[in-house]
mmCIF file of C-alpha atoms and ligand atoms in Angstrom:
data_model
loop_
_atom_site.group_PDB
_atom_site.id
_atom_site.type_symbol
_atom_site.label_atom_id
_atom_site.label_comp_id
_atom_site.label_asym_id
_atom_site.label_seq_id
_atom_site.Cartn_x
_atom_site.Cartn_y
_atom_site.Cartn_z
ATOM 1 C CA MET A 135 -5.877 -12.736 -3.262
ATOM 2 C CA ILE A 136 -5.624 -12.691 0.506
ATOM 3 C CA PRO A 137 -4.195 -15.582 2.535
ATOM 4 C CA ALA A 138 -6.330 -16.329 5.616
ATOM 5 C CA PRO A 139 -6.183 -15.631 8.457
ATOM 6 C CA TYR A 140 -5.783 -11.992 7.431
ATOM 7 C CA TRP A 141 -5.782 -8.549 9.008
ATOM 8 C CA VAL A 142 -9.491 -7.661 9.139
ATOM 9 C CA SER A 143 -9.231 -4.578 6.923
ATOM 10 C CA TYR A 144 -7.786 -6.242 3.801
ATOM 11 C CA PRO A 145 -11.051 -7.613 2.329
ATOM 12 C CA ASP A 146 -12.812 -4.278 2.879
ATOM 13 C CA ILE A 147 -9.902 -2.367 1.350
ATOM 14 C CA VAL A 148 -10.197 -4.624 -1.723
ATOM 15 C CA LEU A 149 -13.975 -4.050 -1.897
ATOM 16 C CA LEU A 150 -13.484 -0.303 -1.578
ATOM 17 C CA ALA A 151 -11.154 -0.467 -4.593
ATOM 18 C CA GLY A 152 -13.991 -2.085 -6.564
ATOM 19 C CA ALA A 153 -12.326 -5.503 -6.669
ATOM 20 C CA GLU A 154 -13.323 -8.899 -5.341
ATOM 21 C CA PRO A 155 -11.411 -10.355 -2.387
ATOM 22 C CA VAL A 156 -10.413 -13.981 -2.958
ATOM 23 C CA VAL A 157 -9.438 -15.700 0.273
ATOM 24 C CA VAL A 158 -7.014 -18.630 0.359
ATOM 25 C CA ASP A 159 -6.849 -20.584 3.625
ATOM 26 C CA THR A 160 -3.577 -21.518 5.293
ATOM 27 C CA LYS A 161 -3.110 -24.237 7.931
ATOM 28 C CA LEU A 162 -1.906 -24.334 11.525
ATOM 29 C CA GLU A 163 0.367 -27.266 10.503
ATOM 30 C CA ASP A 164 2.070 -24.986 7.925
ATOM 31 C CA GLY A 165 2.568 -22.250 10.535
ATOM 32 C CA PHE A 166 -0.287 -20.362 8.806
ATOM 33 C CA LYS A 167 1.980 -19.769 5.814
ATOM 34 C CA LEU A 168 0.818 -20.005 2.246
ATOM 35 C CA THR A 169 2.597 -22.762 0.335
ATOM 36 C CA PRO A 170 3.851 -22.137 -3.221
ATOM 37 C CA ALA A 171 1.481 -24.877 -4.456
ATOM 38 C CA ALA A 172 -1.527 -23.170 -2.833
ATOM 39 C CA LEU A 173 -0.477 -19.824 -4.338
ATOM 40 C CA GLU A 174 -0.074 -21.333 -7.808
ATOM 41 C CA LYS A 175 -3.448 -23.046 -7.547
ATOM 42 C CA ALA A 176 -5.249 -19.884 -6.432
ATOM 43 C CA ILE A 177 -3.958 -17.610 -9.215
ATOM 44 C CA THR A 178 -6.456 -17.234 -12.063
ATOM 45 C CA PRO A 179 -6.511 -14.957 -15.131
ATOM 46 C CA LYS A 180 -8.583 -12.550 -13.009
ATOM 47 C CA THR A 181 -6.041 -12.250 -10.197
ATOM 48 C CA LYS A 182 -4.748 -8.680 -9.947
ATOM 49 C CA TRP A 183 -2.998 -8.391 -6.582
ATOM 50 C CA PHE A 184 -1.526 -10.749 -4.017
ATOM 51 C CA ILE A 185 -1.623 -9.353 -0.475
ATOM 52 C CA PHE A 186 1.285 -10.549 1.634
ATOM 53 C CA ASN A 187 1.776 -9.786 5.338
ATOM 54 C CA SER A 188 4.806 -11.046 7.254
ATOM 55 C CA PRO A 189 5.039 -10.970 10.266
ATOM 56 C CA SER A 190 1.303 -11.389 10.271
ATOM 57 C CA ASN A 191 -1.595 -9.923 12.117
ATOM 58 C CA PRO A 192 -3.335 -12.107 13.470
ATOM 59 C CA THR A 193 -0.965 -15.127 13.590
ATOM 60 C CA GLY A 194 2.477 -13.604 14.183
ATOM 61 C CA SER A 195 3.835 -15.966 11.501
ATOM 62 C CA ALA A 196 6.772 -14.665 9.496
ATOM 63 C CA TYR A 197 8.159 -16.117 6.264
ATOM 64 C CA THR A 198 11.865 -16.915 5.980
ATOM 65 C CA ARG A 199 13.824 -15.676 2.986
ATOM 66 C CA ALA A 200 13.637 -19.165 1.431
ATOM 67 C CA GLU A 201 9.855 -19.330 1.966
ATOM 68 C CA ILE A 202 9.441 -15.934 0.302
ATOM 69 C CA LYS A 203 11.685 -17.012 -2.593
ATOM 70 C CA ALA A 204 9.469 -20.046 -3.172
ATOM 71 C CA LEU A 205 6.446 -17.703 -3.450
ATOM 72 C CA THR A 206 8.193 -15.112 -5.618
ATOM 73 C CA ASP A 207 9.262 -17.914 -8.002
ATOM 74 C CA VAL A 208 5.566 -18.616 -8.529
ATOM 75 C CA LEU A 209 4.751 -14.914 -8.917
ATOM 76 C CA LEU A 210 7.498 -14.444 -11.531
ATOM 77 C CA ARG A 211 5.542 -16.817 -13.780
ATOM 78 C CA HIS A 212 2.376 -14.685 -13.487
ATOM 79 C CA GLU A 213 3.300 -11.323 -14.918
ATOM 80 C CA ARG A 214 -0.088 -9.682 -14.458
ATOM 81 C CA VAL A 215 -0.168 -10.232 -10.701
ATOM 82 C CA TRP A 216 1.016 -7.354 -8.499
ATOM 83 C CA VAL A 217 2.273 -7.823 -4.958
ATOM 84 C CA LEU A 218 1.339 -5.767 -1.925
ATOM 85 C CA SER A 219 3.696 -6.522 0.943
ATOM 86 C CA ASP A 220 2.579 -5.145 4.308
ATOM 87 C CA ASP A 221 5.789 -5.035 6.371
ATOM 88 C CA ILE A 222 4.416 -3.102 9.337
ATOM 89 C CA TYR A 223 5.714 -5.669 11.900
ATOM 90 C CA GLU A 224 9.191 -5.764 10.295
ATOM 91 C CA HIS A 225 11.099 -5.006 13.496
ATOM 92 C CA LEU A 226 9.133 -7.287 15.805
ATOM 93 C CA VAL A 227 10.759 -10.681 15.186
ATOM 94 C CA TYR A 228 12.135 -13.137 17.755
ATOM 95 C CA ASP A 229 14.764 -15.823 18.327
ATOM 96 C CA GLY A 230 17.115 -14.030 15.927
ATOM 97 C CA PHE A 231 14.690 -14.404 13.005
ATOM 98 C CA GLU A 232 15.823 -12.461 9.950
ATOM 99 C CA PHE A 233 13.093 -10.346 8.360
ATOM 100 C CA SER A 234 12.825 -10.392 4.537
ATOM 101 C CA THR A 235 10.394 -8.840 2.049
ATOM 102 C CA PRO A 236 9.482 -9.897 -1.528
ATOM 103 C CA ALA A 237 11.000 -6.923 -3.428
ATOM 104 C CA GLN A 238 14.317 -7.557 -1.662
ATOM 105 C CA VAL A 239 14.267 -11.333 -2.143
ATOM 106 C CA GLU A 240 13.288 -11.084 -5.821
ATOM 107 C CA PRO A 241 14.302 -7.709 -7.315
ATOM 108 C CA LYS A 242 12.725 -8.790 -10.636
ATOM 109 C CA LEU A 243 9.353 -8.245 -8.956
ATOM 110 C CA LYS A 244 10.146 -4.661 -7.932
ATOM 111 C CA ASP A 245 8.290 -3.103 -10.857
ATOM 112 C CA ARG A 246 5.038 -4.694 -9.671
ATOM 113 C CA THR A 247 5.471 -4.691 -5.909
ATOM 114 C CA LEU A 248 4.155 -2.162 -3.413
ATOM 115 C CA THR A 249 5.988 -2.391 -0.081
ATOM 116 C CA LEU A 250 4.128 -0.863 2.854
ATOM 117 C CA ASN A 251 5.281 0.090 6.297
ATOM 118 C CA GLY A 252 4.382 2.510 9.082
ATOM 119 C CA VAL A 253 5.377 3.838 12.466
ATOM 120 C CA SER A 254 2.409 2.405 14.389
ATOM 121 C CA LYS A 255 3.987 -0.818 15.587
ATOM 122 C CA ALA A 256 7.762 -0.601 16.055
ATOM 123 C CA TYR A 257 7.568 2.979 17.349
ATOM 124 C CA SER A 258 4.243 2.699 19.180
ATOM 125 C CA MET A 259 2.995 5.711 17.191
ATOM 126 C CA THR A 260 -0.449 4.400 16.246
ATOM 127 C CA GLY A 261 -2.118 7.732 16.987
ATOM 128 C CA TRP A 262 0.169 9.684 14.641
ATOM 129 C CA ARG A 263 -1.392 8.003 11.574
ATOM 130 C CA ILE A 264 1.712 7.671 9.400
ATOM 131 C CA GLY A 265 2.263 4.894 6.912
ATOM 132 C CA TYR A 266 4.536 4.926 3.888
ATOM 133 C CA ALA A 267 5.107 2.918 0.754
ATOM 134 C CA GLY A 268 7.759 2.146 -1.822
ATOM 135 C CA GLY A 269 6.913 0.999 -5.324
ATOM 136 C CA PRO A 270 6.963 1.811 -9.039
ATOM 137 C CA ALA A 271 6.851 5.597 -9.628
ATOM 138 C CA GLU A 272 3.589 5.460 -11.626
ATOM 139 C CA LEU A 273 1.786 3.636 -8.824
ATOM 140 C CA ILE A 274 3.111 5.966 -6.122
ATOM 141 C CA LYS A 275 2.024 8.948 -8.240
ATOM 142 C CA ALA A 276 -1.482 7.498 -8.546
ATOM 143 C CA ILE A 277 -1.629 6.904 -4.780
ATOM 144 C CA GLY A 278 -0.554 10.520 -4.211
ATOM 145 C CA LYS A 279 -3.253 11.756 -6.586
ATOM 146 C CA LEU A 280 -5.984 9.805 -4.774
ATOM 147 C CA GLN A 281 -4.760 10.936 -1.390
ATOM 148 C CA SER A 282 -4.476 14.578 -2.386
ATOM 149 C CA GLN A 283 -8.162 14.571 -3.388
ATOM 150 C CA SER A 284 -9.366 12.684 -0.307
ATOM 151 C CA THR A 285 -7.423 13.277 2.902
ATOM 152 C CA SER A 286 -5.095 15.901 1.312
ATOM 153 C CA ASN A 287 -2.088 14.741 3.341
ATOM 154 C CA PRO A 288 -1.107 13.455 6.766
ATOM 155 C CA CYS A 289 -0.399 16.417 9.035
ATOM 156 C CA SER A 290 3.101 17.816 8.841
ATOM 157 C CA ILE A 291 3.643 17.432 12.603
ATOM 158 C CA SER A 292 3.075 13.668 12.324
ATOM 159 C CA GLN A 293 5.315 13.492 9.258
ATOM 160 C CA TRP A 294 8.213 15.129 11.115
ATOM 161 C CA ALA A 295 7.625 12.919 14.161
ATOM 162 C CA ALA A 296 7.830 9.872 11.878
ATOM 163 C CA VAL A 297 11.067 11.150 10.301
ATOM 164 C CA GLU A 298 12.505 11.504 13.800
ATOM 165 C CA ALA A 299 11.364 7.974 14.729
ATOM 166 C CA LEU A 300 12.916 6.461 11.601
ATOM 167 C CA ARG A 301 16.156 8.459 11.622
ATOM 168 C CA GLY A 302 16.654 8.668 15.395
ATOM 169 C CA PRO A 303 18.344 6.118 17.659
ATOM 170 C CA GLN A 304 17.026 2.581 17.192
ATOM 171 C CA ASP A 305 18.738 0.951 20.151
ATOM 172 C CA PHE A 306 15.532 0.801 22.257
ATOM 173 C CA LEU A 307 14.173 -1.760 19.798
ATOM 174 C CA ALA A 308 16.425 -4.556 21.084
ATOM 175 C CA ASP A 309 14.950 -4.183 24.604
ATOM 176 C CA TRP A 310 11.429 -4.043 23.214
ATOM 177 C CA VAL A 311 11.932 -7.171 21.174
ATOM 178 C CA LYS A 312 13.324 -8.948 24.238
ATOM 179 C CA ALA A 313 10.285 -7.911 26.307
ATOM 180 C CA PHE A 314 7.872 -9.017 23.556
ATOM 181 C CA GLN A 315 9.661 -12.349 23.171
ATOM 182 C CA GLU A 316 9.317 -12.971 26.919
ATOM 183 C CA ARG A 317 5.588 -12.190 26.715
ATOM 184 C CA ARG A 318 5.158 -14.429 23.692
ATOM 185 C CA ASP A 319 6.920 -17.323 25.414
ATOM 186 C CA LEU A 320 4.773 -16.963 28.543
ATOM 187 C CA VAL A 321 1.503 -16.788 26.587
ATOM 188 C CA VAL A 322 2.351 -19.704 24.265
ATOM 189 C CA SER A 323 3.381 -22.005 27.109
ATOM 190 C CA MET A 324 0.395 -21.132 29.337
ATOM 191 C CA LEU A 325 -2.089 -21.521 26.474
ATOM 192 C CA ASN A 326 -0.684 -24.920 25.545
ATOM 193 C CA GLU A 327 -1.404 -26.016 29.119
ATOM 194 C CA ALA A 328 -5.100 -25.113 28.709
ATOM 195 C CA ASP A 329 -7.456 -28.030 27.931
ATOM 196 C CA GLY A 330 -8.511 -28.060 24.285
ATOM 197 C CA ILE A 331 -6.148 -25.262 23.174
ATOM 198 C CA THR A 332 -3.212 -25.664 20.762
ATOM 199 C CA CYS A 333 -0.933 -22.697 20.250
ATOM 200 C CA ALA A 334 1.881 -22.415 17.723
ATOM 201 C CA THR A 335 4.969 -20.318 18.511
ATOM 202 C CA PRO A 336 4.974 -17.385 16.088
ATOM 203 C CA GLU A 337 8.115 -15.750 14.718
ATOM 204 C CA GLY A 338 6.969 -12.144 15.093
ATOM 205 C CA ALA A 339 4.395 -9.347 15.630
ATOM 206 C CA PHE A 340 2.630 -9.329 19.024
ATOM 207 C CA TYR A 341 -0.142 -11.830 18.484
ATOM 208 C CA VAL A 342 -0.796 -15.521 18.976
ATOM 209 C CA TYR A 343 -3.530 -17.376 17.144
ATOM 210 C CA PRO A 344 -4.395 -20.493 19.144
ATOM 211 C CA SER A 345 -6.798 -23.166 17.995
ATOM 212 C CA CYS A 346 -9.801 -23.754 20.256
ATOM 213 C CA ALA A 347 -10.885 -26.827 18.259
ATOM 214 C CA GLY A 348 -10.651 -28.984 21.408
ATOM 215 C CA THR A 349 -13.347 -26.921 23.147
ATOM 216 C CA ILE A 350 -15.939 -27.029 20.362
ATOM 217 C CA GLY A 351 -19.028 -28.996 21.381
ATOM 218 C CA LYS A 352 -18.247 -28.612 25.102
ATOM 219 C CA LYS A 353 -20.442 -26.874 27.719
ATOM 220 C CA THR A 354 -19.764 -24.322 30.453
ATOM 221 C CA PRO A 355 -20.926 -25.219 34.017
ATOM 222 C CA LYS A 356 -23.995 -23.007 33.310
ATOM 223 C CA GLY A 357 -24.866 -25.194 30.315
ATOM 224 C CA ASP A 358 -23.886 -22.840 27.478
ATOM 225 C CA VAL A 359 -22.562 -24.812 24.508
ATOM 226 C CA ILE A 360 -19.486 -23.721 22.539
ATOM 227 C CA ASN A 361 -20.487 -24.231 18.915
ATOM 228 C CA ASN A 362 -17.790 -22.091 17.286
ATOM 229 C CA ASP A 363 -14.956 -19.683 18.029
ATOM 230 C CA GLU A 364 -17.347 -16.757 18.468
ATOM 231 C CA ASP A 365 -19.105 -18.666 21.290
ATOM 232 C CA PHE A 366 -15.693 -19.429 22.794
ATOM 233 C CA ALA A 367 -14.740 -15.715 22.816
ATOM 234 C CA THR A 368 -18.162 -14.568 24.084
ATOM 235 C CA LEU A 369 -18.335 -17.122 26.906
ATOM 236 C CA LEU A 370 -14.706 -16.529 27.923
ATOM 237 C CA LEU A 371 -15.500 -12.814 28.228
ATOM 238 C CA GLN A 372 -18.694 -13.535 30.129
ATOM 239 C CA GLU A 373 -17.238 -16.084 32.546
ATOM 240 C CA GLU A 374 -13.711 -14.773 33.103
ATOM 241 C CA GLY A 375 -13.624 -11.192 31.775
ATOM 242 C CA VAL A 376 -10.885 -11.999 29.244
ATOM 243 C CA ALA A 377 -11.266 -10.323 25.841
ATOM 244 C CA VAL A 378 -9.980 -12.197 22.771
ATOM 245 C CA VAL A 379 -11.012 -11.828 19.142
ATOM 246 C CA HIS A 380 -12.629 -14.862 17.529
ATOM 247 C CA GLY A 381 -10.966 -16.345 14.454
ATOM 248 C CA GLU A 382 -13.920 -15.934 12.131
ATOM 249 C CA ALA A 383 -13.203 -12.179 12.082
ATOM 250 C CA PHE A 384 -9.825 -12.998 10.505
ATOM 251 C CA GLY A 385 -11.249 -15.548 8.072
ATOM 252 C CA LEU A 386 -10.058 -18.802 9.695
ATOM 253 C CA SER A 387 -11.869 -20.836 12.373
ATOM 254 C CA PRO A 388 -11.883 -22.291 15.011
ATOM 255 C CA PHE A 389 -9.198 -20.022 16.431
ATOM 256 C CA PHE A 390 -8.896 -16.858 18.493
ATOM 257 C CA ARG A 391 -6.377 -14.050 18.607
ATOM 258 C CA ILE A 392 -4.608 -12.663 21.629
ATOM 259 C CA SER A 393 -2.567 -9.471 21.523
ATOM 260 C CA TYR A 394 0.299 -9.698 23.990
ATOM 261 C CA ALA A 395 1.143 -5.985 23.735
ATOM 262 C CA THR A 396 0.601 -5.595 27.475
ATOM 263 C CA GLY A 397 2.473 -6.345 30.698
ATOM 264 C CA LEU A 398 3.564 -9.817 31.852
ATOM 265 C CA GLU A 399 1.387 -9.715 34.978
ATOM 266 C CA ALA A 400 -1.803 -8.963 33.020
ATOM 267 C CA LEU A 401 -0.907 -11.703 30.533
ATOM 268 C CA ARG A 402 -0.238 -14.244 33.283
ATOM 269 C CA GLU A 403 -3.579 -13.415 34.917
ATOM 270 C CA ALA A 404 -5.434 -13.612 31.564
ATOM 271 C CA CYS A 405 -3.868 -16.975 30.682
ATOM 272 C CA THR A 406 -4.632 -18.343 34.169
ATOM 273 C CA ARG A 407 -8.267 -17.372 33.596
ATOM 274 C CA ILE A 408 -8.290 -18.986 30.147
ATOM 275 C CA GLN A 409 -6.903 -22.196 31.694
ATOM 276 C CA ARG A 410 -9.606 -22.056 34.400
ATOM 277 C CA PHE A 411 -12.324 -21.473 31.777
ATOM 278 C CA CYS A 412 -11.114 -24.393 29.645
ATOM 279 C CA ALA A 413 -10.837 -26.688 32.687
ATOM 280 C CA SER A 414 -14.448 -25.871 33.620
ATOM 281 C CA LEU A 415 -15.811 -27.139 30.267
ATOM 282 C CA SER A 416 -17.312 -30.592 29.955
HETATM 283 C C1 PLP B 584 -1.129 -5.994 9.293
HETATM 284 C C2 PLP B 584 -1.451 -4.576 9.571
HETATM 285 N N1 PLP B 584 -1.295 -3.680 8.598
HETATM 286 C C3 PLP B 584 -1.578 -2.382 8.799
HETATM 287 C C4 PLP B 584 -2.062 -1.941 10.007
HETATM 288 C C5 PLP B 584 -2.421 -0.480 10.096
HETATM 289 O O1 PLP B 584 -1.770 0.233 11.021
HETATM 290 P P1 PLP B 584 -1.948 1.816 11.048
HETATM 291 O O2 PLP B 584 -3.236 2.143 10.382
HETATM 292 O O3 PLP B 584 -1.943 2.148 12.503
HETATM 293 O O4 PLP B 584 -0.757 2.348 10.318
HETATM 294 C C6 PLP B 584 -2.256 -2.827 11.054
HETATM 295 C C7 PLP B 584 -2.816 -2.387 12.334
HETATM 296 O O5 PLP B 584 -3.323 -3.147 13.140
HETATM 297 C C8 PLP B 584 -1.932 -4.192 10.828
HETATM 298 O O6 PLP B 584 -2.071 -5.099 11.797
#
């Protein structure tokens, strides 16, 4: 079970494992967070894994400890369901938000929870290809077995670089988080000034996931009609040279995703162009 919007790879990862992805929509009004009632309703006797990602790609939403507890209370009642928690944006949270993860909030779930992390985001080490996981010994052993017969292992140079990143000084993170928060605040406020766009303020990661519902059905000055979020993204690229990813790719429309992992000046220019594009629609 995958709450939508989701990181694009999850459904394909599930398919590759020979399972069937079941997508459960969340709502902008709920901060794109799955409610305990929606989780309870979506669990069936066939449910094997629940994929959880907080802070989220693509929305930036992060669950508080209390929100996670409400979900783990539901999961405790369904003993066959395992939990995969993708914590890769753990360190990128704003406004003093306190990061929590299911196995920590509900230790009784530890024996069926796989907690994932990696050095790609907080340490900007995407190219080093190192992720890591904590979970029940049997599961970790099985993962090791699969990996040893497929990719053998991540290269030792990357492994040592990751050890250095994780064990080395962490003080740079505070400055990073401050810079990201400033970028987030700029992007959210400028997008909310654009006609037809509504943008929530996310708790973490480096994405925003604005709704473009107010632009659907409108036309560009050249007469091209925006029928869906893919049209919005395509026409924005065509008219203003701004690249965003349309919401359908993440399983929830009509939205688009912006990554604000770039400088303030580029973001200001991009948002100015988005405002101009939206103002030109009729
Ligand atoms: C939610 C989430 N999980 C995992 C990853 C994978 O990161 P990597 O393969 O660089 O470790 C990403 C990358 O975009 C992501 O957004």
